[in-house]
Amino acid sequence: MIAWSVEVLDWDSRFFGLKIGKLAGPPGSSLELQDALNVARRDRIDCLYALVPTEALEAGWILERAGFVARDVRLEFTRSLAPQAGPADVRHWAEADLPALEKISETAFGATRFAADPGFPRDAVARFYRTWVTNSCRGFAQAVLVEGPVGSPFGFVTLHHDQDASAARIGLIGIASEHRSKGVGSRLIAAAMSWAAGLDCGEMRVAIQAGNVGAQRLYQRAGFTTVSASTWYHGWPLRDSQSGIPS
Ligand SMILES: CC(C)(COP(=O)(O)OP(=O)(O)OC[C@H]1O[C@@H](n2cnc3c(N)ncnc32)[C@H](O)[C@@H]1OP(=O)(O)O)[C@@H](O)C(=O)NCCC(=O)NCCS
C-alpha cells in the first residue's frame, strides 16, 4: 500500500461544506507527505485528516513539522462474544423515539475533534451527532437499540454488522443526562452484545475518545479491552497555517 495517499471523503465533504480528504495507507516519510500535500493542493482539498498510531512518534513529528495539529486520541476497544440473552428492558427504536434521540445526541457529545478544530463551521459541528443518530435510524446503522418508553427513550446505542469480518461495531452510545448512572448504558451494551452474538458475530468493537474516561469505564466493566491507540491530526493544505485558523 502506498504511504500517505490522499483519499477524498464524500460524506464529510458534503456535511461540512468543505472538501475533506484523508491520508490513507501507512505513515510515510517527510518527502512522501510533501507529495501528498501537493496532490491535496492540486485537488483543492481544504482539510486532510490523518489517523496515526500513537506509538508512531516520528510520523506525528513529520505531520506537526508540516503544520498538522493533533485534535483527538482514538482508542479501539474489543471483546469476544458468546450467545447470551439481552436485558428485557431494551428494544429496537421506533419512529416516535427519533425527536428524543436527536435531543440526547445534541448535548451528549461535546468534545469532538471537529469542535477542537476552529476550521470547521460551528453550526455543522453542533449538528454532527444529531445527523449521525438520524442517519443511523434511517439505515446507516443495522440496528438502533433504546431503553425507555416509546417517544421518550432514556438512551440509545447504534450498531453496525461487518458480515465479512464476522464482527460487530458500536457506533454511538448516548444516555440523557438525567438518566445516567442508573445502569442504562450497561444494559444497552449487554443488549448490543446479545444482538451481535445472535448474528453469529464473534467480536464486538468500539472506538472511544481517550479523554472520555467515563465511557472507557463503561466498556471495561462490560469486559472490553484496548486494542490500539491512534492520534487524529488535521491539516489545512490551502491555508498558510494548517492549524485551520483562517490567516
Ligand atoms: C458514558 C455513558 C454512555 C454511560 O452511560 P450510563 O447509563 O451513565 O452508564 P451506567 O449507569 O451503566 O454506568 C455509569 C456509572 O453509574 C454507575 N451505576 C450504574 N448503575 C447504578 C445504580 N443503580 N446506582 C448507582 N450507580 C450506578 C456505574 O457503576 C458507573 O460508575 P462509574 O461512573 O464510576 O464508572 C453516559 O455517561 C453518556 O451518555 N455520556 C455521554 C455520551 C458518551 O460519552 N458516549 C460514549 C462515547 S460514544
PDB file of C-alpha atoms and ligand atoms in Angstrom:
ATOM      1  CA  MET A   1       0.000   0.000   0.000  1.00  0.00           C
ATOM      2  CA  ILE A   2       1.285   3.486  -0.848  1.00  0.00           C
ATOM      3  CA  ALA A   3       2.269   5.605   2.165  1.00  0.00           C
ATOM      4  CA  TRP A   4       0.073   8.623   2.785  1.00  0.00           C
ATOM      5  CA  SER A   5      -2.039   8.574  -0.357  1.00  0.00           C
ATOM      6  CA  VAL A   6      -4.877  11.117  -0.489  1.00  0.00           C
ATOM      7  CA  GLU A   7      -8.462   9.823  -0.348  1.00  0.00           C
ATOM      8  CA  VAL A   8     -11.420  12.217  -0.697  1.00  0.00           C
ATOM      9  CA  LEU A   9     -14.201  11.687   1.888  1.00  0.00           C
ATOM     10  CA  ASP A  10     -17.523  12.406   0.176  1.00  0.00           C
ATOM     11  CA  TRP A  11     -19.843  12.306   3.210  1.00  0.00           C
ATOM     12  CA  ASP A  12     -17.621  14.556   5.356  1.00  0.00           C
ATOM     13  CA  SER A  13     -17.183  16.972   2.424  1.00  0.00           C
ATOM     14  CA  ARG A  14     -20.932  17.272   1.832  1.00  0.00           C
ATOM     15  CA  PHE A  15     -21.742  17.590   5.537  1.00  0.00           C
ATOM     16  CA  PHE A  16     -19.204  20.305   6.396  1.00  0.00           C
ATOM     17  CA  GLY A  17     -19.398  22.116   3.024  1.00  0.00           C
ATOM     18  CA  LEU A  18     -15.610  21.783   2.684  1.00  0.00           C
ATOM     19  CA  LYS A  19     -13.537  19.446   0.513  1.00  0.00           C
ATOM     20  CA  ILE A  20     -12.196  16.901   3.001  1.00  0.00           C
ATOM     21  CA  GLY A  21      -9.672  14.120   2.467  1.00  0.00           C
ATOM     22  CA  LYS A  22      -7.758  11.589   4.497  1.00  0.00           C
ATOM     23  CA  LEU A  23      -4.149  10.448   4.340  1.00  0.00           C
ATOM     24  CA  ALA A  24      -4.625   6.715   3.691  1.00  0.00           C
ATOM     25  CA  GLY A  25      -2.037   3.953   3.851  1.00  0.00           C
ATOM     26  CA  PRO A  26       0.819   3.570   6.308  1.00  0.00           C
ATOM     27  CA  PRO A  27       2.625   6.676   7.636  1.00  0.00           C
ATOM     28  CA  GLY A  28       5.393   7.766   5.271  1.00  0.00           C
ATOM     29  CA  SER A  29       8.457   9.998   5.153  1.00  0.00           C
ATOM     30  CA  SER A  30       8.568  13.779   5.110  1.00  0.00           C
ATOM     31  CA  LEU A  31       9.006  13.702   1.318  1.00  0.00           C
ATOM     32  CA  GLU A  32       6.013  11.404   0.887  1.00  0.00           C
ATOM     33  CA  LEU A  33       3.946  13.809   2.994  1.00  0.00           C
ATOM     34  CA  GLN A  34       5.027  16.724   0.775  1.00  0.00           C
ATOM     35  CA  ASP A  35       3.931  14.703  -2.297  1.00  0.00           C
ATOM     36  CA  ALA A  36       0.553  14.044  -0.655  1.00  0.00           C
ATOM     37  CA  LEU A  37       0.181  17.746   0.242  1.00  0.00           C
ATOM     38  CA  ASN A  38       0.939  18.702  -3.379  1.00  0.00           C
ATOM     39  CA  VAL A  39      -1.821  16.334  -4.540  1.00  0.00           C
ATOM     40  CA  ALA A  40      -4.187  17.813  -1.925  1.00  0.00           C
ATOM     41  CA  ARG A  41      -3.430  21.385  -3.058  1.00  0.00           C
ATOM     42  CA  ARG A  42      -3.842  20.427  -6.736  1.00  0.00           C
ATOM     43  CA  ASP A  43      -7.235  18.861  -5.894  1.00  0.00           C
ATOM     44  CA  ARG A  44      -8.235  21.903  -3.767  1.00  0.00           C
ATOM     45  CA  ILE A  45      -8.715  19.837  -0.603  1.00  0.00           C
ATOM     46  CA  ASP A  46      -9.466  22.121   2.364  1.00  0.00           C
ATOM     47  CA  CYS A  47      -8.825  19.734   5.231  1.00  0.00           C
ATOM     48  CA  LEU A  48      -6.836  16.500   5.467  1.00  0.00           C
ATOM     49  CA  TYR A  49      -7.280  14.026   8.326  1.00  0.00           C
ATOM     50  CA  ALA A  50      -4.506  11.649   9.337  1.00  0.00           C
ATOM     51  CA  LEU A  51      -5.003   8.851  11.877  1.00  0.00           C
ATOM     52  CA  VAL A  52      -1.609   7.748  13.165  1.00  0.00           C
ATOM     53  CA  PRO A  53      -0.824   5.006  15.701  1.00  0.00           C
ATOM     54  CA  THR A  54       0.117   6.886  18.861  1.00  0.00           C
ATOM     55  CA  GLU A  55       3.348   4.871  19.160  1.00  0.00           C
ATOM     56  CA  ALA A  56       4.458   6.041  15.649  1.00  0.00           C
ATOM     57  CA  LEU A  57       6.068   9.127  17.181  1.00  0.00           C
ATOM     58  CA  GLU A  58       8.158  10.017  14.134  1.00  0.00           C
ATOM     59  CA  ALA A  59       5.092  10.116  11.873  1.00  0.00           C
ATOM     60  CA  GLY A  60       3.480  12.511  14.348  1.00  0.00           C
ATOM     61  CA  TRP A  61       6.556  14.774  14.326  1.00  0.00           C
ATOM     62  CA  ILE A  62       6.578  14.769  10.496  1.00  0.00           C
ATOM     63  CA  LEU A  63       2.937  15.843  10.431  1.00  0.00           C
ATOM     64  CA  GLU A  64       3.493  18.510  13.099  1.00  0.00           C
ATOM     65  CA  ARG A  65       6.505  19.943  11.224  1.00  0.00           C
ATOM     66  CA  ALA A  66       4.246  20.251   8.153  1.00  0.00           C
ATOM     67  CA  GLY A  67       1.710  22.206  10.255  1.00  0.00           C
ATOM     68  CA  PHE A  68      -0.761  19.452  11.174  1.00  0.00           C
ATOM     69  CA  VAL A  69      -2.306  19.690  14.654  1.00  0.00           C
ATOM     70  CA  ALA A  70      -3.321  16.765  16.918  1.00  0.00           C
ATOM     71  CA  ARG A  71      -7.061  17.124  17.583  1.00  0.00           C
ATOM     72  CA  ASP A  72      -8.003  13.897  19.406  1.00  0.00           C
ATOM     73  CA  VAL A  73      -6.775  10.473  20.515  1.00  0.00           C
ATOM     74  CA  ARG A  74      -8.847   7.442  19.489  1.00  0.00           C
ATOM     75  CA  LEU A  75      -8.831   4.188  21.454  1.00  0.00           C
ATOM     76  CA  GLU A  76     -10.119   0.994  19.888  1.00  0.00           C
ATOM     77  CA  PHE A  77     -11.693  -1.488  22.326  1.00  0.00           C
ATOM     78  CA  THR A  78     -12.768  -5.075  21.633  1.00  0.00           C
ATOM     79  CA  ARG A  79     -14.298  -8.099  23.305  1.00  0.00           C
ATOM     80  CA  SER A  80     -15.193 -11.595  22.135  1.00  0.00           C
ATOM     81  CA  LEU A  81     -18.834 -12.643  22.089  1.00  0.00           C
ATOM     82  CA  ALA A  82     -20.738 -15.757  23.060  1.00  0.00           C
ATOM     83  CA  PRO A  83     -24.508 -16.331  22.663  1.00  0.00           C
ATOM     84  CA  GLN A  84     -26.294 -14.553  25.510  1.00  0.00           C
ATOM     85  CA  ALA A  85     -29.764 -13.286  26.360  1.00  0.00           C
ATOM     86  CA  GLY A  86     -30.141  -9.489  26.369  1.00  0.00           C
ATOM     87  CA  PRO A  87     -31.864  -7.405  29.070  1.00  0.00           C
ATOM     88  CA  ALA A  88     -35.655  -7.368  28.720  1.00  0.00           C
ATOM     89  CA  ASP A  89     -35.916  -3.552  29.054  1.00  0.00           C
ATOM     90  CA  VAL A  90     -34.067  -2.828  25.799  1.00  0.00           C
ATOM     91  CA  ARG A  91     -35.937  -2.651  22.461  1.00  0.00           C
ATOM     92  CA  HIS A  92     -35.398  -1.542  18.845  1.00  0.00           C
ATOM     93  CA  TRP A  93     -36.049   2.170  18.197  1.00  0.00           C
ATOM     94  CA  ALA A  94     -39.493   3.329  16.991  1.00  0.00           C
ATOM     95  CA  GLU A  95     -40.280   6.321  14.747  1.00  0.00           C
ATOM     96  CA  ALA A  96     -41.795   8.202  17.735  1.00  0.00           C
ATOM     97  CA  ASP A  97     -38.393   7.980  19.530  1.00  0.00           C
ATOM     98  CA  LEU A  98     -36.492   9.992  16.930  1.00  0.00           C
ATOM     99  CA  PRO A  99     -37.016  13.545  18.319  1.00  0.00           C
ATOM    100  CA  ALA A 100     -35.849  12.386  21.784  1.00  0.00           C
ATOM    101  CA  LEU A 101     -32.853  10.534  20.327  1.00  0.00           C
ATOM    102  CA  GLU A 102     -31.861  13.658  18.387  1.00  0.00           C
ATOM    103  CA  LYS A 103     -32.214  15.766  21.536  1.00  0.00           C
ATOM    104  CA  ILE A 104     -29.942  13.405  23.509  1.00  0.00           C
ATOM    105  CA  SER A 105     -27.315  13.486  20.761  1.00  0.00           C
ATOM    106  CA  GLU A 106     -27.328  17.306  20.621  1.00  0.00           C
ATOM    107  CA  THR A 107     -25.890  17.580  24.130  1.00  0.00           C
ATOM    108  CA  ALA A 108     -24.193  14.239  24.914  1.00  0.00           C
ATOM    109  CA  PHE A 109     -21.133  14.500  22.656  1.00  0.00           C
ATOM    110  CA  GLY A 110     -19.408  17.855  23.066  1.00  0.00           C
ATOM    111  CA  ALA A 111     -15.651  17.352  22.947  1.00  0.00           C
ATOM    112  CA  THR A 112     -15.006  16.124  19.397  1.00  0.00           C
ATOM    113  CA  ARG A 113     -12.026  16.599  17.084  1.00  0.00           C
ATOM    114  CA  PHE A 114     -14.271  18.840  14.956  1.00  0.00           C
ATOM    115  CA  ALA A 115     -15.151  21.018  17.945  1.00  0.00           C
ATOM    116  CA  ALA A 116     -11.421  21.221  18.766  1.00  0.00           C
ATOM    117  CA  ASP A 117     -10.588  22.493  15.252  1.00  0.00           C
ATOM    118  CA  PRO A 118     -11.626  26.112  14.546  1.00  0.00           C
ATOM    119  CA  GLY A 119     -11.544  25.379  10.789  1.00  0.00           C
ATOM    120  CA  PHE A 120     -14.916  23.583  10.893  1.00  0.00           C
ATOM    121  CA  PRO A 121     -18.163  25.612  10.703  1.00  0.00           C
ATOM    122  CA  ARG A 122     -19.619  25.802  14.232  1.00  0.00           C
ATOM    123  CA  ASP A 123     -23.230  25.147  13.144  1.00  0.00           C
ATOM    124  CA  ALA A 124     -22.201  21.934  11.336  1.00  0.00           C
ATOM    125  CA  VAL A 125     -20.134  20.814  14.355  1.00  0.00           C
ATOM    126  CA  ALA A 126     -23.217  21.306  16.560  1.00  0.00           C
ATOM    127  CA  ARG A 127     -25.374  19.249  14.128  1.00  0.00           C
ATOM    128  CA  PHE A 128     -22.819  16.438  13.666  1.00  0.00           C
ATOM    129  CA  TYR A 129     -24.070  13.865  16.201  1.00  0.00           C
ATOM    130  CA  ARG A 130     -27.731  14.718  15.698  1.00  0.00           C
ATOM    131  CA  THR A 131     -27.232  13.910  11.999  1.00  0.00           C
ATOM    132  CA  TRP A 132     -25.308  10.744  12.941  1.00  0.00           C
ATOM    133  CA  VAL A 133     -28.199   9.406  15.057  1.00  0.00           C
ATOM    134  CA  THR A 134     -30.829  10.379  12.449  1.00  0.00           C
ATOM    135  CA  ASN A 135     -28.844   8.668   9.681  1.00  0.00           C
ATOM    136  CA  SER A 136     -28.299   5.633  11.917  1.00  0.00           C
ATOM    137  CA  CYS A 137     -32.080   5.249  12.343  1.00  0.00           C
ATOM    138  CA  ARG A 138     -32.571   5.761   8.584  1.00  0.00           C
ATOM    139  CA  GLY A 139     -30.315   2.841   7.620  1.00  0.00           C
ATOM    140  CA  PHE A 140     -26.691   3.897   8.189  1.00  0.00           C
ATOM    141  CA  ALA A 141     -26.658   1.541  11.213  1.00  0.00           C
ATOM    142  CA  GLN A 142     -28.003  -2.020  11.080  1.00  0.00           C
ATOM    143  CA  ALA A 143     -29.755  -1.524  14.444  1.00  0.00           C
ATOM    144  CA  VAL A 144     -30.501   1.223  16.972  1.00  0.00           C
ATOM    145  CA  LEU A 145     -31.428  -0.114  20.427  1.00  0.00           C
ATOM    146  CA  VAL A 146     -33.070   2.024  23.101  1.00  0.00           C
ATOM    147  CA  GLU A 147     -34.326   1.750  26.677  1.00  0.00           C
ATOM    148  CA  GLY A 148     -37.357   3.630  27.985  1.00  0.00           C
ATOM    149  CA  PRO A 149     -40.959   4.320  26.890  1.00  0.00           C
ATOM    150  CA  VAL A 150     -41.787   4.804  23.195  1.00  0.00           C
ATOM    151  CA  GLY A 151     -41.483   8.521  22.460  1.00  0.00           C
ATOM    152  CA  SER A 152     -39.227   9.277  25.442  1.00  0.00           C
ATOM    153  CA  PRO A 153     -36.291   6.826  25.465  1.00  0.00           C
ATOM    154  CA  PHE A 154     -33.610   7.260  28.159  1.00  0.00           C
ATOM    155  CA  GLY A 155     -30.714   6.436  25.804  1.00  0.00           C
ATOM    156  CA  PHE A 156     -29.624   4.618  22.663  1.00  0.00           C
ATOM    157  CA  VAL A 157     -26.840   2.585  21.085  1.00  0.00           C
ATOM    158  CA  THR A 158     -26.213   2.356  17.306  1.00  0.00           C
ATOM    159  CA  LEU A 159     -24.852  -0.888  15.847  1.00  0.00           C
ATOM    160  CA  HIS A 160     -23.041  -1.993  12.697  1.00  0.00           C
ATOM    161  CA  HIS A 161     -22.502  -5.508  11.403  1.00  0.00           C
ATOM    162  CA  ASP A 162     -19.475  -6.354   9.249  1.00  0.00           C
ATOM    163  CA  GLN A 163     -20.509  -9.661   7.668  1.00  0.00           C
ATOM    164  CA  ASP A 164     -17.120 -10.296   6.039  1.00  0.00           C
ATOM    165  CA  ALA A 165     -15.228  -9.897   9.298  1.00  0.00           C
ATOM    166  CA  SER A 166     -17.938 -11.616  11.370  1.00  0.00           C
ATOM    167  CA  ALA A 167     -17.628  -8.666  13.734  1.00  0.00           C
ATOM    168  CA  ALA A 168     -19.995  -6.001  15.009  1.00  0.00           C
ATOM    169  CA  ARG A 169     -19.224  -2.397  15.935  1.00  0.00           C
ATOM    170  CA  ILE A 170     -20.867   0.036  18.323  1.00  0.00           C
ATOM    171  CA  GLY A 171     -21.163   3.409  16.582  1.00  0.00           C
ATOM    172  CA  LEU A 172     -22.540   5.718  19.251  1.00  0.00           C
ATOM    173  CA  ILE A 173     -23.994   5.330  22.728  1.00  0.00           C
ATOM    174  CA  GLY A 174     -25.723   8.221  24.470  1.00  0.00           C
ATOM    175  CA  ILE A 175     -27.844   8.461  27.604  1.00  0.00           C
ATOM    176  CA  ALA A 176     -29.958  11.524  28.532  1.00  0.00           C
ATOM    177  CA  SER A 177     -28.129  13.327  31.344  1.00  0.00           C
ATOM    178  CA  GLU A 178     -30.988  12.803  33.844  1.00  0.00           C
ATOM    179  CA  HIS A 179     -30.882   9.019  33.276  1.00  0.00           C
ATOM    180  CA  ARG A 180     -27.122   8.480  33.670  1.00  0.00           C
ATOM    181  CA  SER A 181     -25.541   6.375  36.439  1.00  0.00           C
ATOM    182  CA  LYS A 182     -28.603   4.125  36.660  1.00  0.00           C
ATOM    183  CA  GLY A 183     -27.255   1.243  34.587  1.00  0.00           C
ATOM    184  CA  VAL A 184     -28.910   2.226  31.264  1.00  0.00           C
ATOM    185  CA  GLY A 185     -25.555   2.345  29.415  1.00  0.00           C
ATOM    186  CA  SER A 186     -24.508  -1.047  30.802  1.00  0.00           C
ATOM    187  CA  ARG A 187     -27.839  -2.618  29.805  1.00  0.00           C
ATOM    188  CA  LEU A 188     -27.628  -1.169  26.284  1.00  0.00           C
ATOM    189  CA  ILE A 189     -24.133  -2.646  25.877  1.00  0.00           C
ATOM    190  CA  ALA A 190     -25.355  -6.035  27.134  1.00  0.00           C
ATOM    191  CA  ALA A 191     -28.223  -5.847  24.620  1.00  0.00           C
ATOM    192  CA  ALA A 192     -25.778  -4.821  21.858  1.00  0.00           C
ATOM    193  CA  MET A 193     -23.634  -7.878  22.573  1.00  0.00           C
ATOM    194  CA  SER A 194     -26.690 -10.128  22.557  1.00  0.00           C
ATOM    195  CA  TRP A 195     -27.830  -8.638  19.203  1.00  0.00           C
ATOM    196  CA  ALA A 196     -24.384  -9.203  17.672  1.00  0.00           C
ATOM    197  CA  ALA A 197     -23.996 -12.731  19.057  1.00  0.00           C
ATOM    198  CA  GLY A 198     -27.425 -13.527  17.540  1.00  0.00           C
ATOM    199  CA  LEU A 199     -25.915 -12.628  14.133  1.00  0.00           C
ATOM    200  CA  ASP A 200     -23.037 -15.072  14.749  1.00  0.00           C
ATOM    201  CA  CYS A 201     -20.535 -12.286  15.346  1.00  0.00           C
ATOM    202  CA  GLY A 202     -17.560 -13.488  17.345  1.00  0.00           C
ATOM    203  CA  GLU A 203     -16.316  -9.998  18.209  1.00  0.00           C
ATOM    204  CA  MET A 204     -17.620  -6.545  19.148  1.00  0.00           C
ATOM    205  CA  ARG A 205     -15.528  -3.397  18.565  1.00  0.00           C
ATOM    206  CA  VAL A 206     -15.917   0.238  19.549  1.00  0.00           C
ATOM    207  CA  ALA A 207     -13.846   3.433  19.207  1.00  0.00           C
ATOM    208  CA  ILE A 208     -13.670   5.737  22.232  1.00  0.00           C
ATOM    209  CA  GLN A 209     -12.042   9.115  22.744  1.00  0.00           C
ATOM    210  CA  ALA A 210      -9.065   8.839  25.103  1.00  0.00           C
ATOM    211  CA  GLY A 211     -10.430  11.807  27.050  1.00  0.00           C
ATOM    212  CA  ASN A 212     -13.746  10.048  27.713  1.00  0.00           C
ATOM    213  CA  VAL A 213     -12.795   8.155  30.848  1.00  0.00           C
ATOM    214  CA  GLY A 214     -16.438   7.520  31.859  1.00  0.00           C
ATOM    215  CA  ALA A 215     -17.117   5.684  28.590  1.00  0.00           C
ATOM    216  CA  GLN A 216     -13.889   3.684  28.975  1.00  0.00           C
ATOM    217  CA  ARG A 217     -15.010   2.523  32.421  1.00  0.00           C
ATOM    218  CA  LEU A 218     -18.400   1.534  30.998  1.00  0.00           C
ATOM    219  CA  TYR A 219     -16.786  -0.713  28.367  1.00  0.00           C
ATOM    220  CA  GLN A 220     -14.138  -2.075  30.747  1.00  0.00           C
ATOM    221  CA  ARG A 221     -16.886  -3.159  33.150  1.00  0.00           C
ATOM    222  CA  ALA A 222     -18.514  -4.980  30.201  1.00  0.00           C
ATOM    223  CA  GLY A 223     -15.287  -6.912  29.542  1.00  0.00           C
ATOM    224  CA  PHE A 224     -13.802  -4.854  26.698  1.00  0.00           C
ATOM    225  CA  THR A 225     -10.013  -4.405  26.426  1.00  0.00           C
ATOM    226  CA  THR A 226      -7.881  -1.923  24.464  1.00  0.00           C
ATOM    227  CA  VAL A 227      -6.592  -2.978  21.025  1.00  0.00           C
ATOM    228  CA  SER A 228      -4.943   0.225  19.811  1.00  0.00           C
ATOM    229  CA  ALA A 229      -4.488   3.954  20.358  1.00  0.00           C
ATOM    230  CA  SER A 230      -4.192   6.426  17.463  1.00  0.00           C
ATOM    231  CA  THR A 231      -3.940  10.210  17.193  1.00  0.00           C
ATOM    232  CA  TRP A 232      -6.174  12.212  14.848  1.00  0.00           C
ATOM    233  CA  TYR A 233      -4.285  15.017  13.098  1.00  0.00           C
ATOM    234  CA  HIS A 234      -5.924  17.705  10.958  1.00  0.00           C
ATOM    235  CA  GLY A 235      -4.106  19.764   8.335  1.00  0.00           C
ATOM    236  CA  TRP A 236      -5.359  22.563   6.088  1.00  0.00           C
ATOM    237  CA  PRO A 237      -3.183  22.428   2.929  1.00  0.00           C
ATOM    238  CA  LEU A 238      -4.696  25.504   1.249  1.00  0.00           C
ATOM    239  CA  ARG A 239      -4.104  27.784   4.245  1.00  0.00           C
ATOM    240  CA  ASP A 240      -0.830  29.419   5.237  1.00  0.00           C
ATOM    241  CA  SER A 241      -1.219  27.976   8.711  1.00  0.00           C
ATOM    242  CA  GLN A 242      -2.503  24.391   8.737  1.00  0.00           C
ATOM    243  CA  SER A 243      -3.929  24.908  12.207  1.00  0.00           C
ATOM    244  CA  GLY A 244      -7.233  25.747  10.491  1.00  0.00           C
ATOM    245  CA  ILE A 245      -7.355  29.321  11.772  1.00  0.00           C
ATOM    246  CA  PRO A 246      -8.002  31.488   8.690  1.00  0.00           C
ATOM    247  CA  SER A 247      -4.956  33.707   8.003  1.00  0.00           C
TER     248      SER A 247
HETATM  249  C1  LIG B   1     -20.875   7.102  29.024  1.00  0.00           C
HETATM  250  C2  LIG B   1     -22.377   6.874  29.201  1.00  0.00           C
HETATM  251  C3  LIG B   1     -22.915   6.228  27.912  1.00  0.00           C
HETATM  252  C4  LIG B   1     -22.618   5.950  30.402  1.00  0.00           C
HETATM  253  O1  LIG B   1     -23.999   5.662  30.491  1.00  0.00           O
HETATM  254  P1  LIG B   1     -24.703   5.373  31.913  1.00  0.00           P
HETATM  255  O2  LIG B   1     -26.102   4.980  31.653  1.00  0.00           O
HETATM  256  O3  LIG B   1     -24.479   6.509  32.837  1.00  0.00           O
HETATM  257  O4  LIG B   1     -23.856   4.103  32.367  1.00  0.00           O
HETATM  258  P2  LIG B   1     -24.074   3.214  33.688  1.00  0.00           P
HETATM  259  O5  LIG B   1     -25.173   3.797  34.512  1.00  0.00           O
HETATM  260  O6  LIG B   1     -24.208   1.801  33.248  1.00  0.00           O
HETATM  261  O7  LIG B   1     -22.680   3.417  34.408  1.00  0.00           O
HETATM  262  C5  LIG B   1     -22.248   4.712  34.772  1.00  0.00           C
HETATM  263  C6  LIG B   1     -21.869   4.763  36.256  1.00  0.00           C
HETATM  264  O8  LIG B   1     -23.029   4.606  37.068  1.00  0.00           O
HETATM  265  C7  LIG B   1     -22.826   3.562  38.000  1.00  0.00           C
HETATM  266  N1  LIG B   1     -24.142   2.939  38.231  1.00  0.00           N
HETATM  267  C8  LIG B   1     -24.793   2.125  37.390  1.00  0.00           C
HETATM  268  N2  LIG B   1     -25.978   1.770  37.954  1.00  0.00           N
HETATM  269  C9  LIG B   1     -26.041   2.391  39.148  1.00  0.00           C
HETATM  270  C10 LIG B   1     -27.029   2.447  40.178  1.00  0.00           C
HETATM  271  N3  LIG B   1     -28.153   1.760  40.093  1.00  0.00           N
HETATM  272  N4  LIG B   1     -26.757   3.232  41.251  1.00  0.00           N
HETATM  273  C11 LIG B   1     -25.626   3.928  41.352  1.00  0.00           C
HETATM  274  N5  LIG B   1     -24.662   3.924  40.408  1.00  0.00           N
HETATM  275  C12 LIG B   1     -24.876   3.176  39.315  1.00  0.00           C
HETATM  276  C13 LIG B   1     -21.833   2.660  37.332  1.00  0.00           C
HETATM  277  O9  LIG B   1     -21.126   1.854  38.249  1.00  0.00           O
HETATM  278  C14 LIG B   1     -20.930   3.660  36.673  1.00  0.00           C
HETATM  279  O10 LIG B   1     -19.989   4.189  37.587  1.00  0.00           O
HETATM  280  P3  LIG B   1     -18.619   4.916  37.107  1.00  0.00           P
HETATM  281  O11 LIG B   1     -19.021   6.224  36.502  1.00  0.00           O
HETATM  282  O12 LIG B   1     -17.840   5.054  38.337  1.00  0.00           O
HETATM  283  O13 LIG B   1     -17.960   4.034  36.080  1.00  0.00           O
HETATM  284  C15 LIG B   1     -23.128   8.205  29.506  1.00  0.00           C
HETATM  285  O14 LIG B   1     -22.477   8.871  30.555  1.00  0.00           O
HETATM  286  C16 LIG B   1     -23.240   9.151  28.319  1.00  0.00           C
HETATM  287  O15 LIG B   1     -24.205   9.127  27.561  1.00  0.00           O
HETATM  288  N6  LIG B   1     -22.218  10.012  28.148  1.00  0.00           N
HETATM  289  C17 LIG B   1     -22.200  10.978  27.071  1.00  0.00           C
HETATM  290  C18 LIG B   1     -22.024  10.303  25.725  1.00  0.00           C
HETATM  291  C19 LIG B   1     -20.749   9.497  25.654  1.00  0.00           C
HETATM  292  O16 LIG B   1     -19.720   9.877  26.175  1.00  0.00           O
HETATM  293  N7  LIG B   1     -20.829   8.354  24.950  1.00  0.00           N
HETATM  294  C20 LIG B   1     -19.708   7.434  24.806  1.00  0.00           C
HETATM  295  C21 LIG B   1     -18.925   7.677  23.588  1.00  0.00           C
HETATM  296  S1  LIG B   1     -19.780   7.288  22.097  1.00  0.00           S
END
